[in-house]
Amino acid sequence: LADIYLLYAEALNATGDPSNALKYLNFVRVRSGLPAYVAGSAPVAGQAELADAILKERQMELVGEGKRWFDLVRTGNVIKIMDPVLKRRQIAAGTPAAEAIGFSDSRRILWPINRSVINANRKLVQNPGYGGE
């Protein structure tokens, strides 16, 4: 249920209904024993901050369920959140710092759409980096 509440809160926030988004975010927080956020105060003062708070709550609430990567891709936060992690790992594995590319290659974020799926729906466009852009 927390997954659905938080997705709904994300959708409400994205469509300009922050008060209801905060309500559903707080349902999850209060149920888990955390204090409710207050509208207009940190860390939910604006739409971007509320979106970050929802994403953070999803990270904590759904740990181990395999949803984090898809949350980051859906919200456009892969580079912001994961790029420093990947670059650190590349450097630790022996890649010179100047050559650590992180997620600068879009193929590290999205996989290609299967050709049969594109053939079945001509309105689909192949993901960047796989031809057919």
Rosetta silent file (secondary structure, phi, psi, omega in degrees, C-alpha in Angstrom):
SEQUENCE: LADIYLLYAEALNATGDPSNALKYLNFVRVRSGLPAYVAGSAPVAGQAELADAILKERQMELVGEGKRWFDLVRTGNVIKIMDPVLKRRQIAAGTPAAEAIGFSDSRRILWPINRSVINANRKLVQNPGYGGE
SCORE:     score description
SCORE:     0.000 S_00000001
   1 L     0.000  -35.833  179.318    0.000    0.000    0.000 S_00000001
   2 H   -61.194  -38.827  178.393    2.907    2.360    0.746 S_00000001
   3 H   -57.769  -47.743 -178.227    4.132    1.898   -2.833 S_00000001
   4 H   -68.379  -43.481  177.675    0.774    3.008   -4.234 S_00000001
   5 H   -58.154  -43.469 -177.358    0.393    5.897   -1.777 S_00000001
   6 H   -72.799  -35.708  173.459    3.837    7.218   -2.655 S_00000001
   7 H   -63.856  -40.668  178.473    3.289    6.841   -6.406 S_00000001
   8 H   -64.917  -41.108  177.339   -0.006    8.678   -5.991 S_00000001
   9 H   -61.883  -41.100  178.000    1.723   11.403   -3.983 S_00000001
  10 H   -61.809  -44.694  179.831    4.310   11.727   -6.752 S_00000001
  11 H   -65.345  -42.721  178.835    1.575   12.046   -9.393 S_00000001
  12 H   -61.837  -43.449  179.411   -0.372   14.586   -7.324 S_00000001
  13 H   -63.033  -42.622 -178.338    2.743   16.686   -6.793 S_00000001
  14 H   -67.454  -25.323 -179.227    3.622   16.557  -10.500 S_00000001
  15 L   -99.674   13.131  172.537    0.110   17.695  -11.464 S_00000001
  16 L    86.190   28.422  177.602    0.084   20.642   -9.091 S_00000001
  17 L  -123.510   68.265 -174.590   -1.724   19.299   -6.030 S_00000001
  18 H   -65.643  -29.840 -178.069    0.954   19.501   -3.312 S_00000001
  19 H   -65.965  -42.367  177.046   -1.466   19.496   -0.373 S_00000001
  20 H   -73.636  -32.752  175.711   -2.889   16.084   -1.289 S_00000001
  21 H   -60.254  -45.036  179.151    0.583   14.834   -2.253 S_00000001
  22 H   -64.131  -36.347  178.663    1.777   15.755    1.226 S_00000001
  23 H   -59.889  -46.343 -178.658   -1.257   14.037    2.747 S_00000001
  24 H   -73.393  -34.741  173.689   -0.386   10.712    1.105 S_00000001
  25 H   -60.832  -43.437 -179.310    3.316   11.084    1.871 S_00000001
  26 H   -69.459  -29.293  174.179    2.404   11.657    5.516 S_00000001
  27 H   -54.939  -45.465 -177.407    0.142    8.572    5.580 S_00000001
  28 H   -71.089  -43.676 -178.505    3.254    6.480    4.955 S_00000001
  29 H   -63.169  -48.051 -176.916    5.507    8.439    7.320 S_00000001
  30 H   -65.772  -40.063  178.734    3.092    8.407   10.270 S_00000001
  31 H   -60.339  -32.958 -179.324    2.300    4.717    9.811 S_00000001
  32 L   -90.354    6.650  175.315    6.008    3.931   10.104 S_00000001
  33 L    90.183   10.353  178.257    6.388    6.015   13.263 S_00000001
  34 L   -95.679  155.649  178.073    7.985    9.107   11.720 S_00000001
  35 L   -71.133  147.184  177.890    6.702   12.641   12.245 S_00000001
  36 L   -71.818  146.374  173.060    4.485   14.120    9.550 S_00000001
  37 L   -75.718  149.287  178.362    5.870   16.859    7.341 S_00000001
  38 L  -104.910  131.614 -178.249    4.265   20.289    7.679 S_00000001
  39 L   -56.580  135.969  176.310    3.212   22.061    4.484 S_00000001
  40 L    82.577   -3.254  179.164    5.480   24.916    3.464 S_00000001
  41 L  -114.348  160.950 -179.583    8.356   23.999    5.765 S_00000001
  42 L   -61.779  143.388    4.319   11.574   22.155    5.037 S_00000001
  43 L   -96.157   21.875 -177.423   12.054   19.632    3.549 S_00000001
  44 L  -121.450   39.844 -174.229    8.771   19.999    1.619 S_00000001
  45 L   -70.505  -32.132 -178.045    8.709   23.764    1.028 S_00000001
  46 L  -136.108  179.788 -177.563    8.209   23.630   -2.749 S_00000001
  47 H   -61.972  -43.826 -179.580    7.269   21.248   -5.538 S_00000001
  48 H   -65.983  -40.810  179.389   10.866   20.151   -6.214 S_00000001
  49 H   -66.396  -39.272  178.018   11.560   19.631   -2.508 S_00000001
  50 H   -65.016  -40.767  177.490    8.348   17.627   -2.095 S_00000001
  51 H   -60.762  -41.977  178.013    9.314   15.467   -5.089 S_00000001
  52 H   -65.109  -38.973  179.320   12.712   14.813   -3.471 S_00000001
  53 H   -65.613  -39.861  178.087   11.042   13.950   -0.142 S_00000001
  54 H   -65.135  -44.216  178.994    8.707   11.475   -1.873 S_00000001
  55 H   -61.756  -42.401  178.291   11.643    9.884   -3.709 S_00000001
  56 H   -64.157  -41.094  178.703   13.588    9.615   -0.453 S_00000001
  57 H   -64.563  -39.189  176.425   10.574    8.074    1.299 S_00000001
  58 H   -62.644  -39.486  178.959   10.249    5.524   -1.522 S_00000001
  59 H   -60.519  -45.611 -177.387   13.936    4.684   -1.084 S_00000001
  60 H   -73.769  -44.290 -174.701   13.492    4.025    2.641 S_00000001
  61 H   -70.893  -35.024 -171.940   10.067    2.374    2.520 S_00000001
  62 L  -110.237   24.152 -179.320   10.729    0.070   -0.437 S_00000001
  63 L   -56.550  135.581  177.961   14.350   -0.903    0.253 S_00000001
  64 L    82.843    0.337 -178.092   15.156   -4.330   -1.165 S_00000001
  65 L   -98.562    0.701  175.354   12.131   -4.423   -3.467 S_00000001
  66 L    76.116   25.547 -177.126   14.005   -3.530   -6.659 S_00000001
  67 L  -104.936  -15.607 -171.913   12.165   -0.268   -7.334 S_00000001
  68 H   -59.614  -48.863 -178.326   14.892    2.310   -6.732 S_00000001
  69 H   -57.801  -45.238 -177.590   16.476    2.231  -10.205 S_00000001
  70 H   -67.918  -33.462  173.865   13.101    2.603  -11.914 S_00000001
  71 H   -62.600  -44.278 -178.826   12.167    5.456   -9.563 S_00000001
  72 H   -66.683  -40.047  177.936   15.386    7.270  -10.477 S_00000001
  73 H   -66.209  -47.845 -177.880   14.876    6.732  -14.212 S_00000001
  74 H   -59.519  -38.266 -176.702   11.202    7.772  -14.085 S_00000001
  75 H   -91.636   -1.053  178.891   11.972   10.956  -12.169 S_00000001
  76 L    72.845   27.750 -176.958   15.082   11.843  -14.195 S_00000001
  77 L  -107.193    9.527 -177.116   17.393   11.595  -11.181 S_00000001
  78 H   -59.087  -51.536 -175.586   19.814    8.878  -12.324 S_00000001
  79 H   -66.108  -43.625 -178.816   22.663   11.239  -13.173 S_00000001
  80 H   -60.252  -42.384 -172.580   22.136   13.478  -10.132 S_00000001
  81 H   -95.971  -41.003 -171.969   22.069   10.613   -7.624 S_00000001
  82 H   -97.485  -19.581 -178.127   23.953    7.698   -9.173 S_00000001
  83 H   -58.716  -46.418  177.968   26.642    9.367  -11.320 S_00000001
  84 H   -61.017  -34.480  179.920   28.959   10.128   -8.360 S_00000001
  85 H   -67.073  -47.855 -178.749   28.557    6.537   -7.139 S_00000001
  86 H   -65.210  -41.365  178.823   29.405    5.006  -10.516 S_00000001
  87 H   -62.947  -40.731  176.604   32.377    7.327  -11.046 S_00000001
  88 H   -60.144  -42.611  179.688   33.723    6.412   -7.579 S_00000001
  89 H   -66.557  -40.150  179.474   33.403    2.716   -8.444 S_00000001
  90 H   -63.610  -43.050  179.407   35.097    3.197  -11.807 S_00000001
  91 H   -65.983  -41.718  178.565   38.015    5.017  -10.172 S_00000001
  92 H   -63.651  -27.619  179.475   38.271    2.373   -7.423 S_00000001
  93 L   -84.846    0.338  175.287   38.451   -0.297  -10.150 S_00000001
  94 L   108.244   -0.111  176.832   41.469    1.432  -11.690 S_00000001
  95 L   -74.305  129.962  176.459   39.960    3.765  -14.284 S_00000001
  96 L   -58.330  143.208 -175.541   41.810    7.094  -14.314 S_00000001
  97 H   -53.817  -37.414 -178.952   39.601    9.861  -12.894 S_00000001
  98 H   -68.979  -19.711 -178.427   39.631   11.764  -16.199 S_00000001
  99 H  -102.037   -3.972  178.957   38.270    8.671  -17.999 S_00000001
 100 L   -71.460  110.253 -172.078   35.507    7.756  -15.517 S_00000001
 101 L   -92.473  -15.723  179.801   32.408    8.414  -17.634 S_00000001
 102 L    57.868 -131.669 -178.850   29.660    7.584  -15.153 S_00000001
 103 L  -103.345   25.474  179.921   26.256    7.854  -16.783 S_00000001
 104 L   -67.523  -21.396  175.460   27.260   10.287  -19.535 S_00000001
 105 L   -91.285  117.283 -175.380   26.443    7.512  -22.038 S_00000001
 106 H   -61.652  -19.632  179.122   22.636    7.262  -22.202 S_00000001
 107 H   -70.076  -11.068  175.698   22.888    3.512  -22.887 S_00000001
 108 H   -83.013  -10.732 -177.861   23.825    3.068  -19.243 S_00000001
 109 L  -104.577  -49.853 -177.834   20.392    4.374  -18.220 S_00000001
 110 L  -114.313  140.165  174.637   17.881    2.984  -20.739 S_00000001
 111 L   -85.987  164.243  177.593   17.938   -0.346  -22.551 S_00000001
 112 L   -71.626  150.937  173.625   16.917   -0.612  -26.192 S_00000001
 113 L   -83.449  132.309 -178.065   13.294   -1.239  -27.029 S_00000001
 114 L   -58.060  138.994 -177.466   12.932   -4.607  -28.738 S_00000001
 115 H   -57.463  -38.403 -178.954   12.493   -4.333  -32.516 S_00000001
 116 H   -65.230  -31.829  177.921    9.311   -6.467  -32.438 S_00000001
 117 H   -70.331  -42.879  178.197    7.725   -4.009  -29.972 S_00000001
 118 H   -65.043  -39.868  178.321    8.605   -1.040  -32.192 S_00000001
 119 H   -64.132  -33.953 -179.583    7.257   -2.899  -35.248 S_00000001
 120 H   -75.679  -22.931 -179.579    3.996   -3.579  -33.397 S_00000001
 121 L  -138.372   95.112 -175.020    3.587    0.086  -32.456 S_00000001
 122 L   -65.539  -10.466  178.273    5.005    2.522  -35.017 S_00000001
 123 L   -81.087  -14.203  177.894    4.459    5.465  -32.639 S_00000001
 124 L   -75.270  147.906  177.796    7.266    4.227  -30.369 S_00000001
 125 L  -121.234  137.040 -179.756   10.718    5.697  -30.820 S_00000001
 126 L   -60.895  143.718  177.503   13.915    3.813  -30.006 S_00000001
 127 L   -60.744  148.591 -179.312   15.738    4.945  -26.864 S_00000001
 128 L   -57.851  142.366  176.978   18.704    7.271  -27.448 S_00000001
 129 L    94.923   -3.882 -177.099   22.002    5.605  -28.227 S_00000001
 130 L  -119.282   17.839 -179.319   20.593    2.571  -30.028 S_00000001
 131 L    83.394  159.021  177.941   20.014    3.942  -33.521 S_00000001
 132 L    75.898   17.774 -179.115   16.797    5.156  -35.033 S_00000001
 133 L   -65.903    0.000    0.000   16.800    8.431  -33.049 S_00000001
